[in-house]
């Protein structure tokens, strides 16, 4: 399923929905990414000061892919970053 996201609150709402559909508690998912249930609650409420890198870890753990729909191809593609550090 593809959904259009306009703000952090929508990202958080989808994270909550997917987490619940998978039968996971906030502290379960938080532990998977090395965070607290308070952090995950902040994410699910769309708090603007959460760490973006940790949000991406949560998305990956829940199997949620993030795609960018660019208006046109950039003239120069950004340099790829080193893969996730483990």
PDB file of N, CA, C and O in Angstrom:
ATOM      1  N   UNK A   1       0.843  -1.165   0.000  1.00  0.00           N
ATOM      2  CA  UNK A   1       0.000   0.000   0.000  1.00  0.00           C
ATOM      3  C   UNK A   1       0.894   1.236   0.000  1.00  0.00           C
ATOM      4  O   UNK A   1       1.886   1.294   0.725  1.00  0.00           O
ATOM      5  N   UNK A   2       0.564   2.217  -0.772  1.00  0.00           N
ATOM      6  CA  UNK A   2       1.304   3.465  -0.842  1.00  0.00           C
ATOM      7  C   UNK A   2       0.416   4.565  -0.260  1.00  0.00           C
ATOM      8  O   UNK A   2      -0.759   4.665  -0.605  1.00  0.00           O
ATOM      9  N   UNK A   3       0.980   5.359   0.647  1.00  0.00           N
ATOM     10  CA  UNK A   3       0.242   6.477   1.233  1.00  0.00           C
ATOM     11  C   UNK A   3       1.070   7.753   1.082  1.00  0.00           C
ATOM     12  O   UNK A   3       2.285   7.721   1.058  1.00  0.00           O
ATOM     13  N   UNK A   4       0.380   8.870   0.968  1.00  0.00           N
ATOM     14  CA  UNK A   4       1.016  10.178   0.868  1.00  0.00           C
ATOM     15  C   UNK A   4       1.145  10.749   2.276  1.00  0.00           C
ATOM     16  O   UNK A   4       0.174  10.754   3.027  1.00  0.00           O
ATOM     17  N   UNK A   5       2.323  11.205   2.622  1.00  0.00           N
ATOM     18  CA  UNK A   5       2.596  11.747   3.957  1.00  0.00           C
ATOM     19  C   UNK A   5       2.950  13.217   3.821  1.00  0.00           C
ATOM     20  O   UNK A   5       3.813  13.578   3.017  1.00  0.00           O
ATOM     21  N   UNK A   6       2.295  14.060   4.634  1.00  0.00           N
ATOM     22  CA  UNK A   6       2.567  15.495   4.614  1.00  0.00           C
ATOM     23  C   UNK A   6       3.239  16.015   5.875  1.00  0.00           C
ATOM     24  O   UNK A   6       3.738  17.135   5.884  1.00  0.00           O
ATOM     25  N   UNK A   7       3.212  15.243   6.961  1.00  0.00           N
ATOM     26  CA  UNK A   7       3.743  15.776   8.206  1.00  0.00           C
ATOM     27  C   UNK A   7       4.127  14.642   9.157  1.00  0.00           C
ATOM     28  O   UNK A   7       3.840  13.477   8.926  1.00  0.00           O
ATOM     29  N   UNK A   8       4.789  15.032  10.245  1.00  0.00           N
ATOM     30  CA  UNK A   8       5.272  14.051  11.217  1.00  0.00           C
ATOM     31  C   UNK A   8       4.144  13.309  11.918  1.00  0.00           C
ATOM     32  O   UNK A   8       4.283  12.135  12.258  1.00  0.00           O
ATOM     33  N   UNK A   9       3.032  13.997  12.150  1.00  0.00           N
ATOM     34  CA  UNK A   9       1.905  13.344  12.812  1.00  0.00           C
ATOM     35  C   UNK A   9       1.386  12.164  11.986  1.00  0.00           C
ATOM     36  O   UNK A   9       1.021  11.128  12.532  1.00  0.00           O
ATOM     37  N   UNK A  10       1.369  12.317  10.672  1.00  0.00           N
ATOM     38  CA  UNK A  10       0.913  11.227   9.805  1.00  0.00           C
ATOM     39  C   UNK A  10       1.893  10.057   9.834  1.00  0.00           C
ATOM     40  O   UNK A  10       1.480   8.904   9.862  1.00  0.00           O
ATOM     41  N   UNK A  11       3.191  10.355   9.840  1.00  0.00           N
ATOM     42  CA  UNK A  11       4.178   9.275   9.949  1.00  0.00           C
ATOM     43  C   UNK A  11       3.956   8.513  11.249  1.00  0.00           C
ATOM     44  O   UNK A  11       3.917   7.286  11.272  1.00  0.00           O
ATOM     45  N   UNK A  12       3.804   9.251  12.329  1.00  0.00           N
ATOM     46  CA  UNK A  12       3.585   8.618  13.630  1.00  0.00           C
ATOM     47  C   UNK A  12       2.328   7.780  13.667  1.00  0.00           C
ATOM     48  O   UNK A  12       2.312   6.681  14.233  1.00  0.00           O
ATOM     49  N   UNK A  13       1.252   8.285  13.058  1.00  0.00           N
ATOM     50  CA  UNK A  13      -0.011   7.545  13.044  1.00  0.00           C
ATOM     51  C   UNK A  13       0.143   6.230  12.275  1.00  0.00           C
ATOM     52  O   UNK A  13      -0.383   5.190  12.698  1.00  0.00           O
ATOM     53  N   UNK A  14       0.881   6.262  11.167  1.00  0.00           N
ATOM     54  CA  UNK A  14       1.091   5.025  10.405  1.00  0.00           C
ATOM     55  C   UNK A  14       1.985   4.060  11.156  1.00  0.00           C
ATOM     56  O   UNK A  14       1.756   2.846  11.141  1.00  0.00           O
ATOM     57  N   UNK A  15       3.002   4.579  11.825  1.00  0.00           N
ATOM     58  CA  UNK A  15       3.857   3.709  12.629  1.00  0.00           C
ATOM     59  C   UNK A  15       3.017   3.016  13.689  1.00  0.00           C
ATOM     60  O   UNK A  15       3.109   1.803  13.892  1.00  0.00           O
ATOM     61  N   UNK A  16       2.176   3.781  14.384  1.00  0.00           N
ATOM     62  CA  UNK A  16       1.317   3.197  15.423  1.00  0.00           C
ATOM     63  C   UNK A  16       0.386   2.136  14.836  1.00  0.00           C
ATOM     64  O   UNK A  16       0.242   1.040  15.384  1.00  0.00           O
ATOM     65  N   UNK A  17      -0.215   2.449  13.707  1.00  0.00           N
ATOM     66  CA  UNK A  17      -1.157   1.520  13.075  1.00  0.00           C
ATOM     67  C   UNK A  17      -0.474   0.208  12.678  1.00  0.00           C
ATOM     68  O   UNK A  17      -0.997  -0.879  12.941  1.00  0.00           O
ATOM     69  N   UNK A  18       0.693   0.302  12.063  1.00  0.00           N
ATOM     70  CA  UNK A  18       1.423  -0.898  11.631  1.00  0.00           C
ATOM     71  C   UNK A  18       1.900  -1.682  12.851  1.00  0.00           C
ATOM     72  O   UNK A  18       1.803  -2.912  12.893  1.00  0.00           O
ATOM     73  N   UNK A  19       2.405  -0.974  13.849  1.00  0.00           N
ATOM     74  CA  UNK A  19       2.875  -1.652  15.067  1.00  0.00           C
ATOM     75  C   UNK A  19       1.745  -2.456  15.701  1.00  0.00           C
ATOM     76  O   UNK A  19       1.909  -3.629  16.041  1.00  0.00           O
ATOM     77  N   UNK A  20       0.583  -1.826  15.845  1.00  0.00           N
ATOM     78  CA  UNK A  20      -0.552  -2.510  16.463  1.00  0.00           C
ATOM     79  C   UNK A  20      -1.027  -3.682  15.605  1.00  0.00           C
ATOM     80  O   UNK A  20      -1.369  -4.741  16.132  1.00  0.00           O
ATOM     81  N   UNK A  21      -1.030  -3.502  14.293  1.00  0.00           N
ATOM     82  CA  UNK A  21      -1.450  -4.587  13.393  1.00  0.00           C
ATOM     83  C   UNK A  21      -0.515  -5.783  13.509  1.00  0.00           C
ATOM     84  O   UNK A  21      -0.931  -6.929  13.306  1.00  0.00           O
ATOM     85  N   UNK A  22       0.746  -5.534  13.856  1.00  0.00           N
ATOM     86  CA  UNK A  22       1.723  -6.608  14.026  1.00  0.00           C
ATOM     87  C   UNK A  22       1.707  -7.168  15.447  1.00  0.00           C
ATOM     88  O   UNK A  22       2.473  -8.067  15.768  1.00  0.00           O
ATOM     89  N   UNK A  23       0.830  -6.626  16.292  1.00  0.00           N
ATOM     90  CA  UNK A  23       0.713  -7.127  17.652  1.00  0.00           C
ATOM     91  C   UNK A  23       1.884  -6.770  18.555  1.00  0.00           C
ATOM     92  O   UNK A  23       2.177  -7.492  19.508  1.00  0.00           O
ATOM     93  N   UNK A  24       2.551  -5.665  18.251  1.00  0.00           N
ATOM     94  CA  UNK A  24       3.716  -5.252  19.028  1.00  0.00           C
ATOM     95  C   UNK A  24       3.358  -4.109  19.969  1.00  0.00           C
ATOM     96  O   UNK A  24       2.554  -3.250  19.628  1.00  0.00           O
ATOM     97  N   UNK A  25       3.998  -4.096  21.132  1.00  0.00           N
ATOM     98  CA  UNK A  25       3.831  -3.001  22.083  1.00  0.00           C
ATOM     99  C   UNK A  25       4.913  -1.959  21.816  1.00  0.00           C
ATOM    100  O   UNK A  25       5.927  -2.253  21.191  1.00  0.00           O
ATOM    101  N   UNK A  26       4.681  -0.746  22.312  1.00  0.00           N
ATOM    102  CA  UNK A  26       5.671   0.313  22.131  1.00  0.00           C
ATOM    103  C   UNK A  26       7.034  -0.103  22.672  1.00  0.00           C
ATOM    104  O   UNK A  26       8.054   0.120  22.014  1.00  0.00           O
ATOM    105  N   UNK A  27       7.047  -0.702  23.852  1.00  0.00           N
ATOM    106  CA  UNK A  27       8.353  -1.061  24.418  1.00  0.00           C
ATOM    107  C   UNK A  27       9.038  -2.178  23.632  1.00  0.00           C
ATOM    108  O   UNK A  27      10.265  -2.262  23.613  1.00  0.00           O
ATOM    109  N   UNK A  28       8.251  -3.039  22.940  1.00  0.00           N
ATOM    110  CA  UNK A  28       8.847  -4.071  22.082  1.00  0.00           C
ATOM    111  C   UNK A  28       9.631  -3.425  20.943  1.00  0.00           C
ATOM    112  O   UNK A  28      10.792  -3.758  20.697  1.00  0.00           O
ATOM    113  N   UNK A  29       8.977  -2.515  20.237  1.00  0.00           N
ATOM    114  CA  UNK A  29       9.610  -1.866  19.076  1.00  0.00           C
ATOM    115  C   UNK A  29      10.763  -0.975  19.538  1.00  0.00           C
ATOM    116  O   UNK A  29      11.831  -0.955  18.918  1.00  0.00           O
ATOM    117  N   UNK A  30      10.557  -0.265  20.634  1.00  0.00           N
ATOM    118  CA  UNK A  30      11.618   0.597  21.155  1.00  0.00           C
ATOM    119  C   UNK A  30      12.868  -0.218  21.457  1.00  0.00           C
ATOM    120  O   UNK A  30      13.991   0.191  21.122  1.00  0.00           O
ATOM    121  N   UNK A  31      12.700  -1.371  22.072  1.00  0.00           N
ATOM    122  CA  UNK A  31      13.846  -2.227  22.396  1.00  0.00           C
ATOM    123  C   UNK A  31      14.558  -2.692  21.127  1.00  0.00           C
ATOM    124  O   UNK A  31      15.790  -2.833  21.122  1.00  0.00           O
ATOM    125  N   UNK A  32      13.824  -2.913  20.061  1.00  0.00           N
ATOM    126  CA  UNK A  32      14.426  -3.362  18.802  1.00  0.00           C
ATOM    127  C   UNK A  32      15.409  -2.336  18.243  1.00  0.00           C
ATOM    128  O   UNK A  32      16.357  -2.697  17.547  1.00  0.00           O
ATOM    129  N   UNK A  33      15.158  -1.049  18.527  1.00  0.00           N
ATOM    130  CA  UNK A  33      16.016   0.005  17.983  1.00  0.00           C
ATOM    131  C   UNK A  33      16.882   0.655  19.061  1.00  0.00           C
ATOM    132  O   UNK A  33      17.528   1.675  18.820  1.00  0.00           O
ATOM    133  N   UNK A  34      16.886   0.070  20.256  1.00  0.00           N
ATOM    134  CA  UNK A  34      17.716   0.602  21.327  1.00  0.00           C
ATOM    135  C   UNK A  34      17.228   1.928  21.873  1.00  0.00           C
ATOM    136  O   UNK A  34      18.027   2.807  22.187  1.00  0.00           O
ATOM    137  N   UNK A  35      15.913   2.077  21.962  1.00  0.00           N
ATOM    138  CA  UNK A  35      15.322   3.317  22.462  1.00  0.00           C
ATOM    139  C   UNK A  35      14.321   2.986  23.571  1.00  0.00           C
ATOM    140  O   UNK A  35      14.088   1.824  23.884  1.00  0.00           O
ATOM    141  N   UNK A  36      13.727   4.011  24.141  1.00  0.00           N
ATOM    142  CA  UNK A  36      12.742   3.823  25.203  1.00  0.00           C
ATOM    143  C   UNK A  36      11.327   3.889  24.641  1.00  0.00           C
ATOM    144  O   UNK A  36      11.109   4.390  23.533  1.00  0.00           O
ATOM    145  N   UNK A  37      10.362   3.405  25.430  1.00  0.00           N
ATOM    146  CA  UNK A  37       8.967   3.507  25.012  1.00  0.00           C
ATOM    147  C   UNK A  37       8.540   4.975  24.941  1.00  0.00           C
ATOM    148  O   UNK A  37       7.655   5.335  24.168  1.00  0.00           O
ATOM    149  N   UNK A  38       9.187   5.836  25.722  1.00  0.00           N
ATOM    150  CA  UNK A  38       8.889   7.279  25.667  1.00  0.00           C
ATOM    151  C   UNK A  38       9.253   7.815  24.286  1.00  0.00           C
ATOM    152  O   UNK A  38       8.490   8.577  23.678  1.00  0.00           O
ATOM    153  N   UNK A  39      10.424   7.409  23.762  1.00  0.00           N
ATOM    154  CA  UNK A  39      10.822   7.817  22.417  1.00  0.00           C
ATOM    155  C   UNK A  39       9.778   7.380  21.401  1.00  0.00           C
ATOM    156  O   UNK A  39       9.340   8.166  20.559  1.00  0.00           O
ATOM    157  N   UNK A  40       9.366   6.115  21.476  1.00  0.00           N
ATOM    158  CA  UNK A  40       8.408   5.625  20.487  1.00  0.00           C
ATOM    159  C   UNK A  40       7.078   6.358  20.623  1.00  0.00           C
ATOM    160  O   UNK A  40       6.439   6.672  19.618  1.00  0.00           O
ATOM    161  N   UNK A  41       6.670   6.657  21.836  1.00  0.00           N
ATOM    162  CA  UNK A  41       5.450   7.443  22.030  1.00  0.00           C
ATOM    163  C   UNK A  41       5.571   8.817  21.383  1.00  0.00           C
ATOM    164  O   UNK A  41       4.630   9.308  20.755  1.00  0.00           O
ATOM    165  N   UNK A  42       6.753   9.443  21.533  1.00  0.00           N
ATOM    166  CA  UNK A  42       6.987  10.736  20.886  1.00  0.00           C
ATOM    167  C   UNK A  42       6.898  10.619  19.371  1.00  0.00           C
ATOM    168  O   UNK A  42       6.322  11.478  18.700  1.00  0.00           O
ATOM    169  N   UNK A  43       7.470   9.559  18.821  1.00  0.00           N
ATOM    170  CA  UNK A  43       7.402   9.327  17.373  1.00  0.00           C
ATOM    171  C   UNK A  43       5.948   9.190  16.936  1.00  0.00           C
ATOM    172  O   UNK A  43       5.503   9.833  15.980  1.00  0.00           O
ATOM    173  N   UNK A  44       5.198   8.372  17.649  1.00  0.00           N
ATOM    174  CA  UNK A  44       3.812   8.112  17.266  1.00  0.00           C
ATOM    175  C   UNK A  44       2.925   9.351  17.414  1.00  0.00           C
ATOM    176  O   UNK A  44       1.909   9.457  16.749  1.00  0.00           O
ATOM    177  N   UNK A  45       3.322  10.283  18.274  1.00  0.00           N
ATOM    178  CA  UNK A  45       2.577  11.535  18.413  1.00  0.00           C
ATOM    179  C   UNK A  45       3.056  12.601  17.431  1.00  0.00           C
ATOM    180  O   UNK A  45       2.508  13.697  17.384  1.00  0.00           O
ATOM    181  N   UNK A  46       4.103  12.293  16.673  1.00  0.00           N
ATOM    182  CA  UNK A  46       4.606  13.238  15.679  1.00  0.00           C
ATOM    183  C   UNK A  46       5.435  14.367  16.263  1.00  0.00           C
ATOM    184  O   UNK A  46       5.504  15.447  15.689  1.00  0.00           O
ATOM    185  N   UNK A  47       6.075  14.118  17.391  1.00  0.00           N
ATOM    186  CA  UNK A  47       6.908  15.143  18.021  1.00  0.00           C
ATOM    187  C   UNK A  47       8.045  15.522  17.085  1.00  0.00           C
ATOM    188  O   UNK A  47       8.758  14.662  16.568  1.00  0.00           O
ATOM    189  N   UNK A  48       8.235  16.805  16.882  1.00  0.00           N
ATOM    190  CA  UNK A  48       9.192  17.302  15.895  1.00  0.00           C
ATOM    191  C   UNK A  48      10.645  17.218  16.278  1.00  0.00           C
ATOM    192  O   UNK A  48      11.506  17.464  15.440  1.00  0.00           O
ATOM    193  N   UNK A  49      10.954  16.849  17.512  1.00  0.00           N
ATOM    194  CA  UNK A  49      12.352  16.830  17.938  1.00  0.00           C
ATOM    195  C   UNK A  49      12.943  15.430  18.034  1.00  0.00           C
ATOM    196  O   UNK A  49      14.058  15.277  18.528  1.00  0.00           O
ATOM    197  N   UNK A  50      12.229  14.410  17.551  1.00  0.00           N
ATOM    198  CA  UNK A  50      12.781  13.056  17.608  1.00  0.00           C
ATOM    199  C   UNK A  50      13.915  12.911  16.600  1.00  0.00           C
ATOM    200  O   UNK A  50      13.972  13.615  15.600  1.00  0.00           O
ATOM    201  N   UNK A  51      14.834  11.995  16.893  1.00  0.00           N
ATOM    202  CA  UNK A  51      15.969  11.759  16.008  1.00  0.00           C
ATOM    203  C   UNK A  51      15.501  11.062  14.734  1.00  0.00           C
ATOM    204  O   UNK A  51      14.944   9.959  14.791  1.00  0.00           O
ATOM    205  N   UNK A  52      15.754  11.694  13.609  1.00  0.00           N
ATOM    206  CA  UNK A  52      15.319  11.143  12.324  1.00  0.00           C
ATOM    207  C   UNK A  52      15.940   9.777  12.052  1.00  0.00           C
ATOM    208  O   UNK A  52      15.274   8.866  11.566  1.00  0.00           O
ATOM    209  N   UNK A  53      17.200   9.607  12.398  1.00  0.00           N
ATOM    210  CA  UNK A  53      17.857   8.313  12.178  1.00  0.00           C
ATOM    211  C   UNK A  53      17.160   7.196  12.933  1.00  0.00           C
ATOM    212  O   UNK A  53      16.979   6.094  12.400  1.00  0.00           O
ATOM    213  N   UNK A  54      16.747   7.467  14.164  1.00  0.00           N
ATOM    214  CA  UNK A  54      16.029   6.459  14.956  1.00  0.00           C
ATOM    215  C   UNK A  54      14.650   6.194  14.357  1.00  0.00           C
ATOM    216  O   UNK A  54      14.162   5.063  14.394  1.00  0.00           O
ATOM    217  N   UNK A  55      14.013   7.227  13.824  1.00  0.00           N
ATOM    218  CA  UNK A  55      12.705   7.032  13.184  1.00  0.00           C
ATOM    219  C   UNK A  55      12.850   6.079  12.003  1.00  0.00           C
ATOM    220  O   UNK A  55      12.050   5.162  11.822  1.00  0.00           O
ATOM    221  N   UNK A  56      13.924   6.243  11.227  1.00  0.00           N
ATOM    222  CA  UNK A  56      14.160   5.333  10.105  1.00  0.00           C
ATOM    223  C   UNK A  56      14.420   3.915  10.602  1.00  0.00           C
ATOM    224  O   UNK A  56      14.006   2.950   9.963  1.00  0.00           O
ATOM    225  N   UNK A  57      15.078   3.769  11.743  1.00  0.00           N
ATOM    226  CA  UNK A  57      15.281   2.433  12.310  1.00  0.00           C
ATOM    227  C   UNK A  57      13.927   1.804  12.665  1.00  0.00           C
ATOM    228  O   UNK A  57      13.710   0.613  12.407  1.00  0.00           O
ATOM    229  N   UNK A  58      13.041   2.584  13.256  1.00  0.00           N
ATOM    230  CA  UNK A  58      11.701   2.081  13.590  1.00  0.00           C
ATOM    231  C   UNK A  58      10.973   1.662  12.324  1.00  0.00           C
ATOM    232  O   UNK A  58      10.375   0.579  12.254  1.00  0.00           O
ATOM    233  N   UNK A  59      11.015   2.512  11.303  1.00  0.00           N
ATOM    234  CA  UNK A  59      10.354   2.189  10.038  1.00  0.00           C
ATOM    235  C   UNK A  59      10.883   0.878   9.465  1.00  0.00           C
ATOM    236  O   UNK A  59      10.105   0.012   9.045  1.00  0.00           O
ATOM    237  N   UNK A  60      12.201   0.716   9.464  1.00  0.00           N
ATOM    238  CA  UNK A  60      12.794  -0.529   8.942  1.00  0.00           C
ATOM    239  C   UNK A  60      12.350  -1.730   9.757  1.00  0.00           C
ATOM    240  O   UNK A  60      12.010  -2.776   9.198  1.00  0.00           O
ATOM    241  N   UNK A  61      12.364  -1.619  11.079  1.00  0.00           N
ATOM    242  CA  UNK A  61      11.961  -2.741  11.937  1.00  0.00           C
ATOM    243  C   UNK A  61      10.526  -3.169  11.671  1.00  0.00           C
ATOM    244  O   UNK A  61      10.185  -4.345  11.776  1.00  0.00           O
ATOM    245  N   UNK A  62       9.677  -2.209  11.336  1.00  0.00           N
ATOM    246  CA  UNK A  62       8.271  -2.522  11.065  1.00  0.00           C
ATOM    247  C   UNK A  62       8.035  -2.923   9.609  1.00  0.00           C
ATOM    248  O   UNK A  62       6.913  -3.259   9.235  1.00  0.00           O
ATOM    249  N   UNK A  63       9.082  -2.892   8.788  1.00  0.00           N
ATOM    250  CA  UNK A  63       8.951  -3.272   7.385  1.00  0.00           C
ATOM    251  C   UNK A  63       8.335  -2.194   6.518  1.00  0.00           C
ATOM    252  O   UNK A  63       7.786  -2.474   5.455  1.00  0.00           O
ATOM    253  N   UNK A  64       8.446  -0.940   6.961  1.00  0.00           N
ATOM    254  CA  UNK A  64       7.888   0.182   6.205  1.00  0.00           C
ATOM    255  C   UNK A  64       9.000   0.789   5.349  1.00  0.00           C
ATOM    256  O   UNK A  64      10.025   1.223   5.867  1.00  0.00           O
ATOM    257  N   UNK A  65       8.797   0.807   4.038  1.00  0.00           N
ATOM    258  CA  UNK A  65       9.754   1.413   3.114  1.00  0.00           C
ATOM    259  C   UNK A  65       9.421   2.887   2.936  1.00  0.00           C
ATOM    260  O   UNK A  65       8.253   3.277   2.907  1.00  0.00           O
ATOM    261  N   UNK A  66      10.454   3.695   2.782  1.00  0.00           N
ATOM    262  CA  UNK A  66      10.281   5.120   2.522  1.00  0.00           C
ATOM    263  C   UNK A  66      10.781   5.389   1.115  1.00  0.00           C
ATOM    264  O   UNK A  66      11.910   5.042   0.774  1.00  0.00           O
ATOM    265  N   UNK A  67       9.936   6.006   0.301  1.00  0.00           N
ATOM    266  CA  UNK A  67      10.291   6.330  -1.077  1.00  0.00           C
ATOM    267  C   UNK A  67      10.155   7.828  -1.275  1.00  0.00           C
ATOM    268  O   UNK A  67       9.259   8.451  -0.714  1.00  0.00           O
ATOM    269  N   UNK A  68      11.047   8.405  -2.072  1.00  0.00           N
ATOM    270  CA  UNK A  68      10.940   9.808  -2.435  1.00  0.00           C
ATOM    271  C   UNK A  68      10.455   9.903  -3.870  1.00  0.00           C
ATOM    272  O   UNK A  68      11.011   9.260  -4.753  1.00  0.00           O
ATOM    273  N   UNK A  69       9.436  10.696  -4.084  1.00  0.00           N
ATOM    274  CA  UNK A  69       8.909  10.920  -5.425  1.00  0.00           C
ATOM    275  C   UNK A  69       9.389  12.295  -5.868  1.00  0.00           C
ATOM    276  O   UNK A  69       8.774  13.317  -5.568  1.00  0.00           O
ATOM    277  N   UNK A  70      10.533  12.323  -6.545  1.00  0.00           N
ATOM    278  CA  UNK A  70      11.157  13.578  -6.939  1.00  0.00           C
ATOM    279  C   UNK A  70      10.434  14.188  -8.132  1.00  0.00           C
ATOM    280  O   UNK A  70       9.992  13.460  -9.027  1.00  0.00           O
ATOM    281  N   UNK A  71      10.319  15.519  -8.173  1.00  0.00           N
ATOM    282  CA  UNK A  71       9.618  16.153  -9.288  1.00  0.00           C
ATOM    283  C   UNK A  71      10.329  15.952 -10.615  1.00  0.00           C
ATOM    284  O   UNK A  71       9.706  15.911 -11.660  1.00  0.00           O
ATOM    285  N   UNK A  72      11.646  15.842 -10.585  1.00  0.00           N
ATOM    286  CA  UNK A  72      12.437  15.544 -11.775  1.00  0.00           C
ATOM    287  C   UNK A  72      13.781  15.004 -11.318  1.00  0.00           C
ATOM    288  O   UNK A  72      14.168  15.192 -10.172  1.00  0.00           O
ATOM    289  N   UNK A  73      14.460  14.341 -12.187  1.00  0.00           N
ATOM    290  CA  UNK A  73      15.758  13.778 -11.821  1.00  0.00           C
ATOM    291  C   UNK A  73      16.737  14.920 -11.573  1.00  0.00           C
ATOM    292  O   UNK A  73      16.827  15.848 -12.373  1.00  0.00           O
ATOM    293  N   UNK A  74      17.471  14.857 -10.476  1.00  0.00           N
ATOM    294  CA  UNK A  74      18.481  15.890 -10.232  1.00  0.00           C
ATOM    295  C   UNK A  74      19.613  15.768 -11.241  1.00  0.00           C
ATOM    296  O   UNK A  74      19.848  14.692 -11.784  1.00  0.00           O
ATOM    297  N   UNK A  75      20.287  16.866 -11.495  1.00  0.00           N
ATOM    298  CA  UNK A  75      21.391  16.839 -12.457  1.00  0.00           C
ATOM    299  C   UNK A  75      22.531  15.954 -11.960  1.00  0.00           C
ATOM    300  O   UNK A  75      23.173  15.274 -12.738  1.00  0.00           O
ATOM    301  N   UNK A  76      22.765  15.993 -10.678  1.00  0.00           N
ATOM    302  CA  UNK A  76      23.816  15.171 -10.081  1.00  0.00           C
ATOM    303  C   UNK A  76      23.201  14.436  -8.900  1.00  0.00           C
ATOM    304  O   UNK A  76      22.632  15.049  -8.007  1.00  0.00           O
ATOM    305  N   UNK A  77      23.305  13.133  -8.929  1.00  0.00           N
ATOM    306  CA  UNK A  77      22.766  12.333  -7.820  1.00  0.00           C
ATOM    307  C   UNK A  77      23.629  12.534  -6.588  1.00  0.00           C
ATOM    308  O   UNK A  77      24.845  12.692  -6.705  1.00  0.00           O
ATOM    309  N   UNK A  78      23.006  12.533  -5.404  1.00  0.00           N
ATOM    310  CA  UNK A  78      23.807  12.671  -4.186  1.00  0.00           C
ATOM    311  C   UNK A  78      24.719  11.473  -4.009  1.00  0.00           C
ATOM    312  O   UNK A  78      24.413  10.374  -4.457  1.00  0.00           O
ATOM    313  N   UNK A  79      25.856  11.731  -3.367  1.00  0.00           N
ATOM    314  CA  UNK A  79      26.794  10.650  -3.075  1.00  0.00           C
ATOM    315  C   UNK A  79      26.147   9.692  -2.091  1.00  0.00           C
ATOM    316  O   UNK A  79      25.551  10.131  -1.111  1.00  0.00           O
ATOM    317  N   UNK A  80      26.235   8.391  -2.341  1.00  0.00           N
ATOM    318  CA  UNK A  80      25.667   7.440  -1.381  1.00  0.00           C
ATOM    319  C   UNK A  80      26.450   7.470  -0.078  1.00  0.00           C
ATOM    320  O   UNK A  80      27.678   7.570  -0.094  1.00  0.00           O
ATOM    321  N   UNK A  81      25.719   7.427   1.023  1.00  0.00           N
ATOM    322  CA  UNK A  81      26.332   7.364   2.348  1.00  0.00           C
ATOM    323  C   UNK A  81      26.787   5.938   2.598  1.00  0.00           C
ATOM    324  O   UNK A  81      26.321   5.004   1.965  1.00  0.00           O
ATOM    325  N   UNK A  82      27.647   5.783   3.540  1.00  0.00           N
ATOM    326  CA  UNK A  82      28.015   4.435   3.966  1.00  0.00           C
ATOM    327  C   UNK A  82      26.765   3.769   4.509  1.00  0.00           C
ATOM    328  O   UNK A  82      25.886   4.436   5.046  1.00  0.00           O
ATOM    329  N   UNK A  83      26.641   2.495   4.369  1.00  0.00           N
ATOM    330  CA  UNK A  83      25.473   1.753   4.824  1.00  0.00           C
ATOM    331  C   UNK A  83      25.251   1.932   6.317  1.00  0.00           C
ATOM    332  O   UNK A  83      26.085   2.506   7.018  1.00  0.00           O
ATOM    333  N   UNK A  84      24.107   1.455   6.815  1.00  0.00           N
ATOM    334  CA  UNK A  84      23.825   1.596   8.241  1.00  0.00           C
ATOM    335  C   UNK A  84      24.903   0.947   9.076  1.00  0.00           C
ATOM    336  O   UNK A  84      25.386  -0.122   8.747  1.00  0.00           O
ATOM    337  N   UNK A  85      25.291   1.635  10.120  1.00  0.00           N
ATOM    338  CA  UNK A  85      26.306   1.080  11.003  1.00  0.00           C
ATOM    339  C   UNK A  85      25.668   0.117  11.967  1.00  0.00           C
ATOM    340  O   UNK A  85      24.610   0.368  12.489  1.00  0.00           O
ATOM    341  N   UNK A  86      26.326  -1.006  12.169  1.00  0.00           N
ATOM    342  CA  UNK A  86      25.749  -2.017  13.036  1.00  0.00           C
ATOM    343  C   UNK A  86      26.640  -2.340  14.182  1.00  0.00           C
ATOM    344  O   UNK A  86      27.719  -2.097  14.317  1.00  0.00           O
TER     345      UNK A  86
END
